[in-house]
Amino acid sequence: MAKIVNYISEAFEELKSNVTWPEWAEVQKYTITVAVFSIVFALATWGVDELFAKSIAGFFNWLKP
């Protein structure tokens, strides 16, 4: 158990002393960028899914006698 506690305390010390954290404005900018691209890709995926669903439904309706 002492090894785990030691590991966690060393990890926090590493984060405090050796990691360069970005400025808050930069974090906000990147968060907004990721959110916008996530929404765009979700809408694109939805659009392709709808297109294929309608294409397949149309194909099977065409095959019906």
PDB file of N, CA and C in Angstrom:
ATOM      1  N   MET A   1       0.823  -1.196   0.000  1.00  0.00           N
ATOM      2  CA  MET A   1       0.000   0.000   0.000  1.00  0.00           C
ATOM      3  C   MET A   1       0.865   1.257   0.000  1.00  0.00           C
ATOM      4  N   ALA A   2       2.022   1.174   0.655  1.00  0.00           N
ATOM      5  CA  ALA A   2       2.919   2.328   0.720  1.00  0.00           C
ATOM      6  C   ALA A   2       3.453   2.679  -0.664  1.00  0.00           C
ATOM      7  N   LYS A   3       3.649   1.665  -1.513  1.00  0.00           N
ATOM      8  CA  LYS A   3       4.141   1.918  -2.869  1.00  0.00           C
ATOM      9  C   LYS A   3       3.105   2.692  -3.681  1.00  0.00           C
ATOM     10  N   ILE A   4       1.843   2.346  -3.500  1.00  0.00           N
ATOM     11  CA  ILE A   4       0.783   3.022  -4.241  1.00  0.00           C
ATOM     12  C   ILE A   4       0.677   4.483  -3.803  1.00  0.00           C
ATOM     13  N   VAL A   5       0.722   4.730  -2.512  1.00  0.00           N
ATOM     14  CA  VAL A   5       0.648   6.093  -1.994  1.00  0.00           C
ATOM     15  C   VAL A   5       1.852   6.897  -2.473  1.00  0.00           C
ATOM     16  N   ASN A   6       3.017   6.276  -2.459  1.00  0.00           N
ATOM     17  CA  ASN A   6       4.237   6.938  -2.926  1.00  0.00           C
ATOM     18  C   ASN A   6       4.128   7.273  -4.416  1.00  0.00           C
ATOM     19  N   TYR A   7       3.618   6.324  -5.197  1.00  0.00           N
ATOM     20  CA  TYR A   7       3.466   6.551  -6.632  1.00  0.00           C
ATOM     21  C   TYR A   7       2.528   7.729  -6.898  1.00  0.00           C
ATOM     22  N   ILE A   8       1.392   7.766  -6.192  1.00  0.00           N
ATOM     23  CA  ILE A   8       0.412   8.830  -6.400  1.00  0.00           C
ATOM     24  C   ILE A   8       0.988  10.182  -5.989  1.00  0.00           C
ATOM     25  N   SER A   9       1.694  10.233  -4.874  1.00  0.00           N
ATOM     26  CA  SER A   9       2.272  11.515  -4.444  1.00  0.00           C
ATOM     27  C   SER A   9       3.358  11.978  -5.408  1.00  0.00           C
ATOM     28  N   GLU A  10       4.157  11.055  -5.939  1.00  0.00           N
ATOM     29  CA  GLU A  10       5.168  11.432  -6.935  1.00  0.00           C
ATOM     30  C   GLU A  10       4.509  11.900  -8.236  1.00  0.00           C
ATOM     31  N   ALA A  11       3.402  11.285  -8.603  1.00  0.00           N
ATOM     32  CA  ALA A  11       2.702  11.694  -9.819  1.00  0.00           C
ATOM     33  C   ALA A  11       2.154  13.115  -9.676  1.00  0.00           C
ATOM     34  N   PHE A  12       1.566  13.422  -8.523  1.00  0.00           N
ATOM     35  CA  PHE A  12       1.067  14.781  -8.301  1.00  0.00           C
ATOM     36  C   PHE A  12       2.211  15.795  -8.276  1.00  0.00           C
ATOM     37  N   GLU A  13       3.322  15.431  -7.700  1.00  0.00           N
ATOM     38  CA  GLU A  13       4.486  16.328  -7.678  1.00  0.00           C
ATOM     39  C   GLU A  13       4.991  16.582  -9.096  1.00  0.00           C
ATOM     40  N   GLU A  14       5.003  15.537  -9.910  1.00  0.00           N
ATOM     41  CA  GLU A  14       5.398  15.669 -11.314  1.00  0.00           C
ATOM     42  C   GLU A  14       4.459  16.626 -12.049  1.00  0.00           C
ATOM     43  N   LEU A  15       3.164  16.494 -11.807  1.00  0.00           N
ATOM     44  CA  LEU A  15       2.191  17.372 -12.449  1.00  0.00           C
ATOM     45  C   LEU A  15       2.370  18.824 -12.022  1.00  0.00           C
ATOM     46  N   LYS A  16       2.681  19.048 -10.769  1.00  0.00           N
ATOM     47  CA  LYS A  16       2.840  20.416 -10.268  1.00  0.00           C
ATOM     48  C   LYS A  16       4.129  21.062 -10.760  1.00  0.00           C
ATOM     49  N   SER A  17       5.223  20.303 -10.819  1.00  0.00           N
ATOM     50  CA  SER A  17       6.520  20.934 -11.058  1.00  0.00           C
ATOM     51  C   SER A  17       7.029  20.825 -12.498  1.00  0.00           C
ATOM     52  N   ASN A  18       6.682  19.773 -13.221  1.00  0.00           N
ATOM     53  CA  ASN A  18       7.315  19.549 -14.522  1.00  0.00           C
ATOM     54  C   ASN A  18       6.384  19.681 -15.724  1.00  0.00           C
ATOM     55  N   VAL A  19       5.101  19.813 -15.499  1.00  0.00           N
ATOM     56  CA  VAL A  19       4.162  19.914 -16.607  1.00  0.00           C
ATOM     57  C   VAL A  19       3.880  21.384 -16.888  1.00  0.00           C
ATOM     58  N   THR A  20       3.927  21.748 -18.170  1.00  0.00           N
ATOM     59  CA  THR A  20       3.589  23.106 -18.577  1.00  0.00           C
ATOM     60  C   THR A  20       2.113  23.128 -18.942  1.00  0.00           C
ATOM     61  N   TRP A  21       1.323  23.827 -18.148  1.00  0.00           N
ATOM     62  CA  TRP A  21      -0.110  23.882 -18.373  1.00  0.00           C
ATOM     63  C   TRP A  21      -0.448  25.056 -19.286  1.00  0.00           C
ATOM     64  N   PRO A  22      -1.403  24.886 -20.204  1.00  0.00           N
ATOM     65  CA  PRO A  22      -1.778  25.997 -21.096  1.00  0.00           C
ATOM     66  C   PRO A  22      -2.549  27.069 -20.339  1.00  0.00           C
ATOM     67  N   GLU A  23      -2.577  28.245 -20.947  1.00  0.00           N
ATOM     68  CA  GLU A  23      -3.347  29.350 -20.377  1.00  0.00           C
ATOM     69  C   GLU A  23      -4.838  29.046 -20.498  1.00  0.00           C
ATOM     70  N   TRP A  24      -5.641  29.641 -19.602  1.00  0.00           N
ATOM     71  CA  TRP A  24      -7.080  29.380 -19.572  1.00  0.00           C
ATOM     72  C   TRP A  24      -7.749  29.772 -20.881  1.00  0.00           C
ATOM     73  N   ALA A  25      -7.333  30.866 -21.495  1.00  0.00           N
ATOM     74  CA  ALA A  25      -7.927  31.299 -22.765  1.00  0.00           C
ATOM     75  C   ALA A  25      -7.647  30.273 -23.869  1.00  0.00           C
ATOM     76  N   GLU A  26      -6.461  29.707 -23.854  1.00  0.00           N
ATOM     77  CA  GLU A  26      -6.098  28.692 -24.840  1.00  0.00           C
ATOM     78  C   GLU A  26      -6.937  27.420 -24.642  1.00  0.00           C
ATOM     79  N   VAL A  27      -7.153  27.040 -23.404  1.00  0.00           N
ATOM     80  CA  VAL A  27      -7.983  25.872 -23.104  1.00  0.00           C
ATOM     81  C   VAL A  27      -9.408  26.098 -23.593  1.00  0.00           C
ATOM     82  N   GLN A  28      -9.944  27.280 -23.367  1.00  0.00           N
ATOM     83  CA  GLN A  28     -11.299  27.589 -23.822  1.00  0.00           C
ATOM     84  C   GLN A  28     -11.386  27.542 -25.342  1.00  0.00           C
ATOM     85  N   LYS A  29     -10.382  28.099 -26.014  1.00  0.00           N
ATOM     86  CA  LYS A  29     -10.380  28.113 -27.476  1.00  0.00           C
ATOM     87  C   LYS A  29     -10.361  26.695 -28.027  1.00  0.00           C
ATOM     88  N   TYR A  30      -9.512  25.846 -27.490  1.00  0.00           N
ATOM     89  CA  TYR A  30      -9.418  24.467 -27.967  1.00  0.00           C
ATOM     90  C   TYR A  30     -10.664  23.662 -27.624  1.00  0.00           C
ATOM     91  N   THR A  31     -11.269  23.944 -26.483  1.00  0.00           N
ATOM     92  CA  THR A  31     -12.500  23.252 -26.114  1.00  0.00           C
ATOM     93  C   THR A  31     -13.620  23.594 -27.080  1.00  0.00           C
ATOM     94  N   ILE A  32     -13.739  24.858 -27.428  1.00  0.00           N
ATOM     95  CA  ILE A  32     -14.762  25.279 -28.388  1.00  0.00           C
ATOM     96  C   ILE A  32     -14.495  24.662 -29.754  1.00  0.00           C
ATOM     97  N   THR A  33     -13.236  24.633 -30.173  1.00  0.00           N
ATOM     98  CA  THR A  33     -12.874  24.034 -31.458  1.00  0.00           C
ATOM     99  C   THR A  33     -13.250  22.556 -31.496  1.00  0.00           C
ATOM    100  N   VAL A  34     -12.927  21.834 -30.453  1.00  0.00           N
ATOM    101  CA  VAL A  34     -13.255  20.406 -30.403  1.00  0.00           C
ATOM    102  C   VAL A  34     -14.766  20.203 -30.395  1.00  0.00           C
ATOM    103  N   ALA A  35     -15.495  21.021 -29.659  1.00  0.00           N
ATOM    104  CA  ALA A  35     -16.951  20.901 -29.608  1.00  0.00           C
ATOM    105  C   ALA A  35     -17.571  21.157 -30.979  1.00  0.00           C
ATOM    106  N   VAL A  36     -17.104  22.186 -31.669  1.00  0.00           N
ATOM    107  CA  VAL A  36     -17.649  22.512 -32.996  1.00  0.00           C
ATOM    108  C   VAL A  36     -17.365  21.379 -33.981  1.00  0.00           C
ATOM    109  N   PHE A  37     -16.128  20.883 -34.012  1.00  0.00           N
ATOM    110  CA  PHE A  37     -15.810  19.802 -34.939  1.00  0.00           C
ATOM    111  C   PHE A  37     -16.542  18.513 -34.572  1.00  0.00           C
ATOM    112  N   SER A  38     -16.776  18.275 -33.296  1.00  0.00           N
ATOM    113  CA  SER A  38     -17.540  17.093 -32.891  1.00  0.00           C
ATOM    114  C   SER A  38     -18.969  17.184 -33.404  1.00  0.00           C
ATOM    115  N   ILE A  39     -19.571  18.362 -33.294  1.00  0.00           N
ATOM    116  CA  ILE A  39     -20.933  18.544 -33.795  1.00  0.00           C
ATOM    117  C   ILE A  39     -20.974  18.395 -35.304  1.00  0.00           C
ATOM    118  N   VAL A  40     -19.998  18.970 -36.010  1.00  0.00           N
ATOM    119  CA  VAL A  40     -19.953  18.869 -37.472  1.00  0.00           C
ATOM    120  C   VAL A  40     -19.817  17.411 -37.907  1.00  0.00           C
ATOM    121  N   PHE A  41     -18.916  16.674 -37.285  1.00  0.00           N
ATOM    122  CA  PHE A  41     -18.729  15.273 -37.664  1.00  0.00           C
ATOM    123  C   PHE A  41     -19.942  14.430 -37.282  1.00  0.00           C
ATOM    124  N   ALA A  42     -20.597  14.748 -36.172  1.00  0.00           N
ATOM    125  CA  ALA A  42     -21.817  14.021 -35.800  1.00  0.00           C
ATOM    126  C   ALA A  42     -22.913  14.263 -36.826  1.00  0.00           C
ATOM    127  N   LEU A  43     -23.063  15.508 -37.266  1.00  0.00           N
ATOM    128  CA  LEU A  43     -24.073  15.812 -38.282  1.00  0.00           C
ATOM    129  C   LEU A  43     -23.735  15.152 -39.620  1.00  0.00           C
ATOM    130  N   ALA A  44     -22.463  15.121 -39.974  1.00  0.00           N
ATOM    131  CA  ALA A  44     -22.054  14.463 -41.219  1.00  0.00           C
ATOM    132  C   ALA A  44     -22.335  12.962 -41.144  1.00  0.00           C
ATOM    133  N   THR A  45     -22.038  12.352 -40.021  1.00  0.00           N
ATOM    134  CA  THR A  45     -22.305  10.921 -39.844  1.00  0.00           C
ATOM    135  C   THR A  45     -23.800  10.646 -39.909  1.00  0.00           C
ATOM    136  N   TRP A  46     -24.596  11.491 -39.265  1.00  0.00           N
ATOM    137  CA  TRP A  46     -26.054  11.343 -39.317  1.00  0.00           C
ATOM    138  C   TRP A  46     -26.553  11.466 -40.762  1.00  0.00           C
ATOM    139  N   GLY A  47     -26.019  12.436 -41.498  1.00  0.00           N
ATOM    140  CA  GLY A  47     -26.439  12.629 -42.879  1.00  0.00           C
ATOM    141  C   GLY A  47     -26.122  11.427 -43.758  1.00  0.00           C
ATOM    142  N   VAL A  48     -24.934  10.874 -43.616  1.00  0.00           N
ATOM    143  CA  VAL A  48     -24.554   9.699 -44.400  1.00  0.00           C
ATOM    144  C   VAL A  48     -25.427   8.510 -44.009  1.00  0.00           C
ATOM    145  N   ASP A  49     -25.714   8.362 -42.727  1.00  0.00           N
ATOM    146  CA  ASP A  49     -26.573   7.279 -42.262  1.00  0.00           C
ATOM    147  C   ASP A  49     -27.971   7.404 -42.857  1.00  0.00           C
ATOM    148  N   GLU A  50     -28.521   8.599 -42.843  1.00  0.00           N
ATOM    149  CA  GLU A  50     -29.846   8.816 -43.430  1.00  0.00           C
ATOM    150  C   GLU A  50     -29.838   8.514 -44.928  1.00  0.00           C
ATOM    151  N   LEU A  51     -28.796   8.948 -45.616  1.00  0.00           N
ATOM    152  CA  LEU A  51     -28.688   8.698 -47.055  1.00  0.00           C
ATOM    153  C   LEU A  51     -28.668   7.207 -47.353  1.00  0.00           C
ATOM    154  N   PHE A  52     -27.851   6.462 -46.630  1.00  0.00           N
ATOM    155  CA  PHE A  52     -27.787   5.020 -46.850  1.00  0.00           C
ATOM    156  C   PHE A  52     -29.097   4.339 -46.459  1.00  0.00           C
ATOM    157  N   ALA A  53     -29.724   4.769 -45.376  1.00  0.00           N
ATOM    158  CA  ALA A  53     -30.986   4.165 -44.948  1.00  0.00           C
ATOM    159  C   ALA A  53     -32.063   4.369 -46.014  1.00  0.00           C
ATOM    160  N   LYS A  54     -32.143   5.570 -46.575  1.00  0.00           N
ATOM    161  CA  LYS A  54     -33.141   5.832 -47.615  1.00  0.00           C
ATOM    162  C   LYS A  54     -32.803   5.097 -48.908  1.00  0.00           C
ATOM    163  N   SER A  55     -31.524   4.991 -49.220  1.00  0.00           N
ATOM    164  CA  SER A  55     -31.110   4.258 -50.417  1.00  0.00           C
ATOM    165  C   SER A  55     -31.461   2.774 -50.295  1.00  0.00           C
ATOM    166  N   ILE A  56     -31.183   2.188 -49.156  1.00  0.00           N
ATOM    167  CA  ILE A  56     -31.481   0.768 -48.960  1.00  0.00           C
ATOM    168  C   ILE A  56     -32.994   0.540 -48.941  1.00  0.00           C
ATOM    169  N   ALA A  57     -33.740   1.424 -48.284  1.00  0.00           N
ATOM    170  CA  ALA A  57     -35.201   1.294 -48.267  1.00  0.00           C
ATOM    171  C   ALA A  57     -35.759   1.418 -49.683  1.00  0.00           C
ATOM    172  N   GLY A  58     -35.252   2.358 -50.441  1.00  0.00           N
ATOM    173  CA  GLY A  58     -35.692   2.510 -51.832  1.00  0.00           C
ATOM    174  C   GLY A  58     -35.359   1.300 -52.672  1.00  0.00           C
ATOM    175  N   PHE A  59     -34.198   0.715 -52.460  1.00  0.00           N
ATOM    176  CA  PHE A  59     -33.796  -0.478 -53.202  1.00  0.00           C
ATOM    177  C   PHE A  59     -34.734  -1.641 -52.901  1.00  0.00           C
ATOM    178  N   PHE A  60     -35.062  -1.851 -51.619  1.00  0.00           N
ATOM    179  CA  PHE A  60     -35.956  -2.955 -51.270  1.00  0.00           C
ATOM    180  C   PHE A  60     -37.380  -2.689 -51.725  1.00  0.00           C
ATOM    181  N   ASN A  61     -37.824  -1.439 -51.737  1.00  0.00           N
ATOM    182  CA  ASN A  61     -39.138  -1.121 -52.277  1.00  0.00           C
ATOM    183  C   ASN A  61     -39.170  -1.371 -53.779  1.00  0.00           C
ATOM    184  N   TRP A  62     -38.083  -1.145 -54.456  1.00  0.00           N
ATOM    185  CA  TRP A  62     -37.975  -1.392 -55.904  1.00  0.00           C
ATOM    186  C   TRP A  62     -38.019  -2.888 -56.198  1.00  0.00           C
ATOM    187  N   LEU A  63     -37.510  -3.721 -55.283  1.00  0.00           N
ATOM    188  CA  LEU A  63     -37.510  -5.161 -55.475  1.00  0.00           C
ATOM    189  C   LEU A  63     -38.863  -5.804 -55.199  1.00  0.00           C
ATOM    190  N   LYS A  64     -39.743  -5.136 -54.467  1.00  0.00           N
ATOM    191  CA  LYS A  64     -41.045  -5.712 -54.162  1.00  0.00           C
ATOM    192  C   LYS A  64     -41.848  -5.866 -55.435  1.00  0.00           C
ATOM    193  N   PRO A  65     -42.590  -7.003 -55.543  1.00  0.00           N
ATOM    194  CA  PRO A  65     -43.415  -7.212 -56.769  1.00  0.00           C
ATOM    195  C   PRO A  65     -44.648  -6.347 -56.802  1.00  0.00           C
TER     196      PRO A  65
END
